[in-house]
mmCIF file with all atom_site columns, C-alpha atoms in Angstrom:
data_model
loop_
_atom_site.group_PDB
_atom_site.id
_atom_site.type_symbol
_atom_site.label_atom_id
_atom_site.label_alt_id
_atom_site.label_comp_id
_atom_site.label_asym_id
_atom_site.label_entity_id
_atom_site.label_seq_id
_atom_site.pdbx_PDB_ins_code
_atom_site.Cartn_x
_atom_site.Cartn_y
_atom_site.Cartn_z
_atom_site.occupancy
_atom_site.B_iso_or_equiv
_atom_site.pdbx_formal_charge
_atom_site.auth_seq_id
_atom_site.auth_comp_id
_atom_site.auth_asym_id
_atom_site.auth_atom_id
_atom_site.pdbx_PDB_model_num
ATOM 1   C CA . MET H 1 1   ? 10.252  15.523  -5.311  1.00 44.00 ? 1   MET H CA 1
ATOM 2   C CA . VAL H 1 2   ? 8.758   12.440  -3.710  1.00 49.00 ? 2   VAL H CA 1
ATOM 3   C CA . GLN H 1 3   ? 8.071   12.631  0.012   1.00 54.00 ? 3   GLN H CA 1
ATOM 4   C CA . TYR H 1 4   ? 9.458   9.409   1.389   1.00 62.00 ? 4   TYR H CA 1
ATOM 5   C CA . SER H 1 5   ? 7.620   9.626   4.703   1.00 83.00 ? 5   SER H CA 1
ATOM 6   C CA . ALA H 1 6   ? 4.308   9.480   2.814   1.00 84.00 ? 6   ALA H CA 1
ATOM 7   C CA . LEU H 1 7   ? 5.595   6.580   0.710   1.00 88.00 ? 7   LEU H CA 1
ATOM 8   C CA . ASP H 1 8   ? 6.835   4.816   3.832   1.00 90.00 ? 8   ASP H CA 1
ATOM 9   C CA . ALA H 1 9   ? 3.419   5.108   5.486   1.00 90.00 ? 9   ALA H CA 1
ATOM 10  C CA . THR H 1 10  ? 1.627   3.758   2.422   1.00 92.00 ? 10  THR H CA 1
ATOM 11  C CA . PHE H 1 11  ? 3.997   0.868   1.788   1.00 92.00 ? 11  PHE H CA 1
ATOM 12  C CA . ALA H 1 12  ? 3.982   -0.034  5.494   1.00 93.00 ? 12  ALA H CA 1
ATOM 13  C CA . ALA H 1 13  ? 0.198   -0.042  5.434   1.00 94.00 ? 13  ALA H CA 1
ATOM 14  C CA . LEU H 1 14  ? 0.123   -2.234  2.330   1.00 94.00 ? 14  LEU H CA 1
ATOM 15  C CA . ALA H 1 15  ? 2.776   -4.630  3.655   1.00 95.00 ? 15  ALA H CA 1
ATOM 16  C CA . ASP H 1 16  ? 0.321   -6.514  5.843   1.00 97.00 ? 16  ASP H CA 1
ATOM 17  C CA . PRO H 1 17  ? -2.215  -8.949  4.335   1.00 97.00 ? 17  PRO H CA 1
ATOM 18  C CA . THR H 1 18  ? -4.842  -8.056  6.960   1.00 97.00 ? 18  THR H CA 1
ATOM 19  C CA . ARG H 1 19  ? -4.647  -4.376  6.020   1.00 97.00 ? 19  ARG H CA 1
ATOM 20  C CA . ARG H 1 20  ? -4.895  -5.235  2.330   1.00 97.00 ? 20  ARG H CA 1
ATOM 21  C CA . GLY H 1 21  ? -7.939  -7.327  3.198   1.00 97.00 ? 21  GLY H CA 1
ATOM 22  C CA . ILE H 1 22  ? -9.466  -4.408  5.078   1.00 98.00 ? 22  ILE H CA 1
ATOM 23  C CA . LEU H 1 23  ? -8.995  -2.194  2.016   1.00 96.00 ? 23  LEU H CA 1
ATOM 24  C CA . ARG H 1 24  ? -10.537 -4.877  -0.204  1.00 97.00 ? 24  ARG H CA 1
ATOM 25  C CA . ARG H 1 25  ? -13.549 -5.093  2.134   1.00 97.00 ? 25  ARG H CA 1
ATOM 26  C CA . LEU H 1 26  ? -13.952 -1.309  2.337   1.00 97.00 ? 26  LEU H CA 1
ATOM 27  C CA . GLY H 1 27  ? -13.947 -1.235  -1.456  1.00 95.00 ? 27  GLY H CA 1
ATOM 28  C CA . GLU H 1 28  ? -17.410 -2.788  -1.139  1.00 96.00 ? 28  GLU H CA 1
ATOM 29  C CA . GLY H 1 29  ? -18.589 -0.004  1.172   1.00 96.00 ? 29  GLY H CA 1
ATOM 30  C CA . ALA H 1 30  ? -18.250 1.382   4.671   1.00 96.00 ? 30  ALA H CA 1
ATOM 31  C CA . CYS H 1 31  ? -18.470 -0.893  7.687   1.00 97.00 ? 31  CYS H CA 1
ATOM 32  C CA . SER H 1 32  ? -17.928 -0.721  11.417  1.00 97.00 ? 32  SER H CA 1
ATOM 33  C CA . ILE H 1 33  ? -14.757 -1.579  13.305  1.00 97.00 ? 33  ILE H CA 1
ATOM 34  C CA . SER H 1 34  ? -16.738 -4.375  14.972  1.00 97.00 ? 34  SER H CA 1
ATOM 35  C CA . ASP H 1 35  ? -17.716 -5.829  11.592  1.00 97.00 ? 35  ASP H CA 1
ATOM 36  C CA . LEU H 1 36  ? -14.070 -5.756  10.477  1.00 98.00 ? 36  LEU H CA 1
ATOM 37  C CA . ALA H 1 37  ? -12.947 -7.425  13.706  1.00 97.00 ? 37  ALA H CA 1
ATOM 38  C CA . GLU H 1 38  ? -15.496 -10.193 13.196  1.00 97.00 ? 38  GLU H CA 1
ATOM 39  C CA . LEU H 1 39  ? -14.610 -10.619 9.530   1.00 97.00 ? 39  LEU H CA 1
ATOM 40  C CA . PHE H 1 40  ? -10.893 -10.977 10.286  1.00 96.00 ? 40  PHE H CA 1
ATOM 41  C CA . GLU H 1 41  ? -11.431 -12.887 13.546  1.00 96.00 ? 41  GLU H CA 1
ATOM 42  C CA . MET H 1 42  ? -9.461  -10.312 15.532  1.00 97.00 ? 42  MET H CA 1
ATOM 43  C CA . THR H 1 43  ? -9.984  -8.402  18.733  1.00 97.00 ? 43  THR H CA 1
ATOM 44  C CA . LEU H 1 44  ? -11.271 -4.840  18.527  1.00 96.00 ? 44  LEU H CA 1
ATOM 45  C CA . THR H 1 45  ? -7.889  -3.634  19.771  1.00 97.00 ? 45  THR H CA 1
ATOM 46  C CA . GLY H 1 46  ? -6.066  -5.557  17.055  1.00 97.00 ? 46  GLY H CA 1
ATOM 47  C CA . ILE H 1 47  ? -8.265  -4.321  14.220  1.00 98.00 ? 47  ILE H CA 1
ATOM 48  C CA . LYS H 1 48  ? -8.087  -0.735  15.533  1.00 97.00 ? 48  LYS H CA 1
ATOM 49  C CA . LYS H 1 49  ? -4.287  -0.852  15.228  1.00 97.00 ? 49  LYS H CA 1
ATOM 50  C CA . HIS H 1 50  ? -4.560  -1.923  11.608  1.00 97.00 ? 50  HIS H CA 1
ATOM 51  C CA . VAL H 1 51  ? -7.160  0.752   10.865  1.00 97.00 ? 51  VAL H CA 1
ATOM 52  C CA . ARG H 1 52  ? -5.008  3.425   12.540  1.00 96.00 ? 52  ARG H CA 1
ATOM 53  C CA . LEU H 1 53  ? -2.068  2.612   10.244  1.00 95.00 ? 53  LEU H CA 1
ATOM 54  C CA . LEU H 1 54  ? -4.354  2.762   7.217   1.00 96.00 ? 54  LEU H CA 1
ATOM 55  C CA . GLU H 1 55  ? -5.701  6.107   8.451   1.00 94.00 ? 55  GLU H CA 1
ATOM 56  C CA . GLU H 1 56  ? -2.189  7.503   8.860   1.00 92.00 ? 56  GLU H CA 1
ATOM 57  C CA . ALA H 1 57  ? -1.492  6.580   5.234   1.00 92.00 ? 57  ALA H CA 1
ATOM 58  C CA . GLY H 1 58  ? -4.694  8.334   4.109   1.00 92.00 ? 58  GLY H CA 1
ATOM 59  C CA . MET H 1 59  ? -6.146  5.093   2.837   1.00 94.00 ? 59  MET H CA 1
ATOM 60  C CA . VAL H 1 60  ? -8.982  4.854   5.374   1.00 96.00 ? 60  VAL H CA 1
ATOM 61  C CA . VAL H 1 61  ? -11.187 7.418   7.072   1.00 96.00 ? 61  VAL H CA 1
ATOM 62  C CA . THR H 1 62  ? -13.165 6.688   10.222  1.00 97.00 ? 62  THR H CA 1
ATOM 63  C CA . GLU H 1 63  ? -16.251 8.413   11.504  1.00 96.00 ? 63  GLU H CA 1
ATOM 64  C CA . LYS H 1 64  ? -18.022 7.940   14.804  1.00 96.00 ? 64  LYS H CA 1
ATOM 65  C CA . ARG H 1 65  ? -21.804 7.674   14.651  1.00 95.00 ? 65  ARG H CA 1
ATOM 66  C CA . GLY H 1 66  ? -23.227 7.315   18.120  1.00 96.00 ? 66  GLY H CA 1
ATOM 67  C CA . ARG H 1 67  ? -21.271 4.528   19.774  1.00 95.00 ? 67  ARG H CA 1
ATOM 68  C CA . VAL H 1 68  ? -20.124 2.940   16.523  1.00 96.00 ? 68  VAL H CA 1
ATOM 69  C CA . ARG H 1 69  ? -16.996 3.854   14.558  1.00 96.00 ? 69  ARG H CA 1
ATOM 70  C CA . TYR H 1 70  ? -17.340 3.320   10.802  1.00 97.00 ? 70  TYR H CA 1
ATOM 71  C CA . CYS H 1 71  ? -14.515 2.950   8.306   1.00 97.00 ? 71  CYS H CA 1
ATOM 72  C CA . MET H 1 72  ? -14.492 3.894   4.646   1.00 96.00 ? 72  MET H CA 1
ATOM 73  C CA . LEU H 1 73  ? -11.867 4.262   1.963   1.00 95.00 ? 73  LEU H CA 1
ATOM 74  C CA . GLY H 1 74  ? -9.787  7.433   2.225   1.00 92.00 ? 74  GLY H CA 1
ATOM 75  C CA . THR H 1 75  ? -8.590  9.839   -0.409  1.00 86.00 ? 75  THR H CA 1
ATOM 76  C CA . ASN H 1 76  ? -5.088  8.468   -1.005  1.00 83.00 ? 76  ASN H CA 1
ATOM 77  C CA . SER H 1 77  ? -5.210  7.737   -4.734  1.00 79.00 ? 77  SER H CA 1
ATOM 78  C CA . LEU H 1 78  ? -1.746  6.128   -4.675  1.00 84.00 ? 78  LEU H CA 1
ATOM 79  C CA . GLU H 1 79  ? -0.501  8.498   -7.401  1.00 88.00 ? 79  GLU H CA 1
ATOM 80  C CA . ARG H 1 80  ? 2.770   9.167   -5.506  1.00 86.00 ? 80  ARG H CA 1
ATOM 81  C CA . GLU H 1 81  ? 3.327   5.474   -5.004  1.00 86.00 ? 81  GLU H CA 1
ATOM 82  C CA . VAL H 1 82  ? 2.591   4.590   -8.625  1.00 88.00 ? 82  VAL H CA 1
ATOM 83  C CA . ALA H 1 83  ? 4.978   7.346   -9.785  1.00 88.00 ? 83  ALA H CA 1
ATOM 84  C CA . TRP H 1 84  ? 7.712   6.005   -7.497  1.00 88.00 ? 84  TRP H CA 1
ATOM 85  C CA . ILE H 1 85  ? 7.198   2.441   -8.759  1.00 88.00 ? 85  ILE H CA 1
ATOM 86  C CA . ARG H 1 86  ? 7.214   3.662   -12.352 1.00 90.00 ? 86  ARG H CA 1
ATOM 87  C CA . ASP H 1 87  ? 10.508  5.538   -11.774 1.00 88.00 ? 87  ASP H CA 1
ATOM 88  C CA . TYR H 1 88  ? 12.034  2.481   -10.130 1.00 85.00 ? 88  TYR H CA 1
ATOM 89  C CA . GLN H 1 89  ? 10.838  0.268   -12.965 1.00 86.00 ? 89  GLN H CA 1
ATOM 90  C CA . PHE H 1 90  ? 12.296  2.663   -15.547 1.00 81.00 ? 90  PHE H CA 1
ATOM 91  C CA . SER H 1 91  ? 15.648  2.659   -13.740 1.00 81.00 ? 91  SER H CA 1
ATOM 92  C CA . LEU H 1 92  ? 15.691  -1.127  -13.438 1.00 78.00 ? 92  LEU H CA 1
ATOM 93  C CA . GLU H 1 93  ? 14.744  -1.632  -17.084 1.00 77.00 ? 93  GLU H CA 1
ATOM 94  C CA . GLY H 1 94  ? 17.555  0.737   -18.102 1.00 72.00 ? 94  GLY H CA 1
ATOM 95  C CA . ARG H 1 95  ? 20.066  -1.314  -16.121 1.00 73.00 ? 95  ARG H CA 1
ATOM 96  C CA . LEU H 1 96  ? 18.780  -4.548  -17.630 1.00 75.00 ? 96  LEU H CA 1
ATOM 97  C CA . ASP H 1 97  ? 18.972  -3.038  -21.135 1.00 72.00 ? 97  ASP H CA 1
ATOM 98  C CA . ARG H 1 98  ? 22.602  -2.045  -20.525 1.00 75.00 ? 98  ARG H CA 1
ATOM 99  C CA . LEU H 1 99  ? 23.370  -5.554  -19.237 1.00 78.00 ? 99  LEU H CA 1
ATOM 100 C CA . ASP H 1 100 ? 21.749  -7.039  -22.345 1.00 75.00 ? 100 ASP H CA 1
ATOM 101 C CA . GLU H 1 101 ? 23.855  -4.744  -24.570 1.00 78.00 ? 101 GLU H CA 1
ATOM 102 C CA . PHE H 1 102 ? 27.008  -5.744  -22.706 1.00 79.00 ? 102 PHE H CA 1
ATOM 103 C CA . LEU H 1 103 ? 26.247  -9.452  -22.996 1.00 80.00 ? 103 LEU H CA 1
ATOM 104 C CA . ASN H 1 104 ? 25.496  -9.093  -26.705 1.00 81.00 ? 104 ASN H CA 1
ATOM 105 C CA . ARG H 1 105 ? 28.807  -7.250  -27.288 1.00 82.00 ? 105 ARG H CA 1
ATOM 106 C CA . THR H 1 106 ? 30.858  -9.762  -25.340 1.00 83.00 ? 106 THR H CA 1
ATOM 107 C CA . GLU H 1 107 ? 29.126  -12.847 -26.695 1.00 82.00 ? 107 GLU H CA 1
ATOM 108 C CA . GLY H 1 108 ? 31.591  -14.998 -28.556 1.00 64.00 ? 108 GLY H CA 1
ATOM 109 C CA . THR H 1 109 ? 34.696  -13.036 -27.531 1.00 65.00 ? 109 THR H CA 1
ATOM 110 C CA . SER H 1 110 ? 35.991  -15.743 -25.225 1.00 56.00 ? 110 SER H CA 1
#
């Protein structure tokens, strides 16, 4: 069974364009919170909030080295989320197929 709290955390994390941008940037390699703040023209506090949400979803991991906190991609492979989307897509396609069948049966009966 799908755990909706995990899905909620992931979809909430992905809902924001800044967080998607952070993930895109971390796909190139680890970088510091300061570098992310500069890249996205945000305050350190603002970028930390975004990173925290990504961490909670398992999409980002942070590590402190000296006085600098580095971010890198986490271990969330999005398998749960892909499975949920696939199930939803299957359900939706089934409904659309039934609608198509209904329209084909009723076509020309008026």
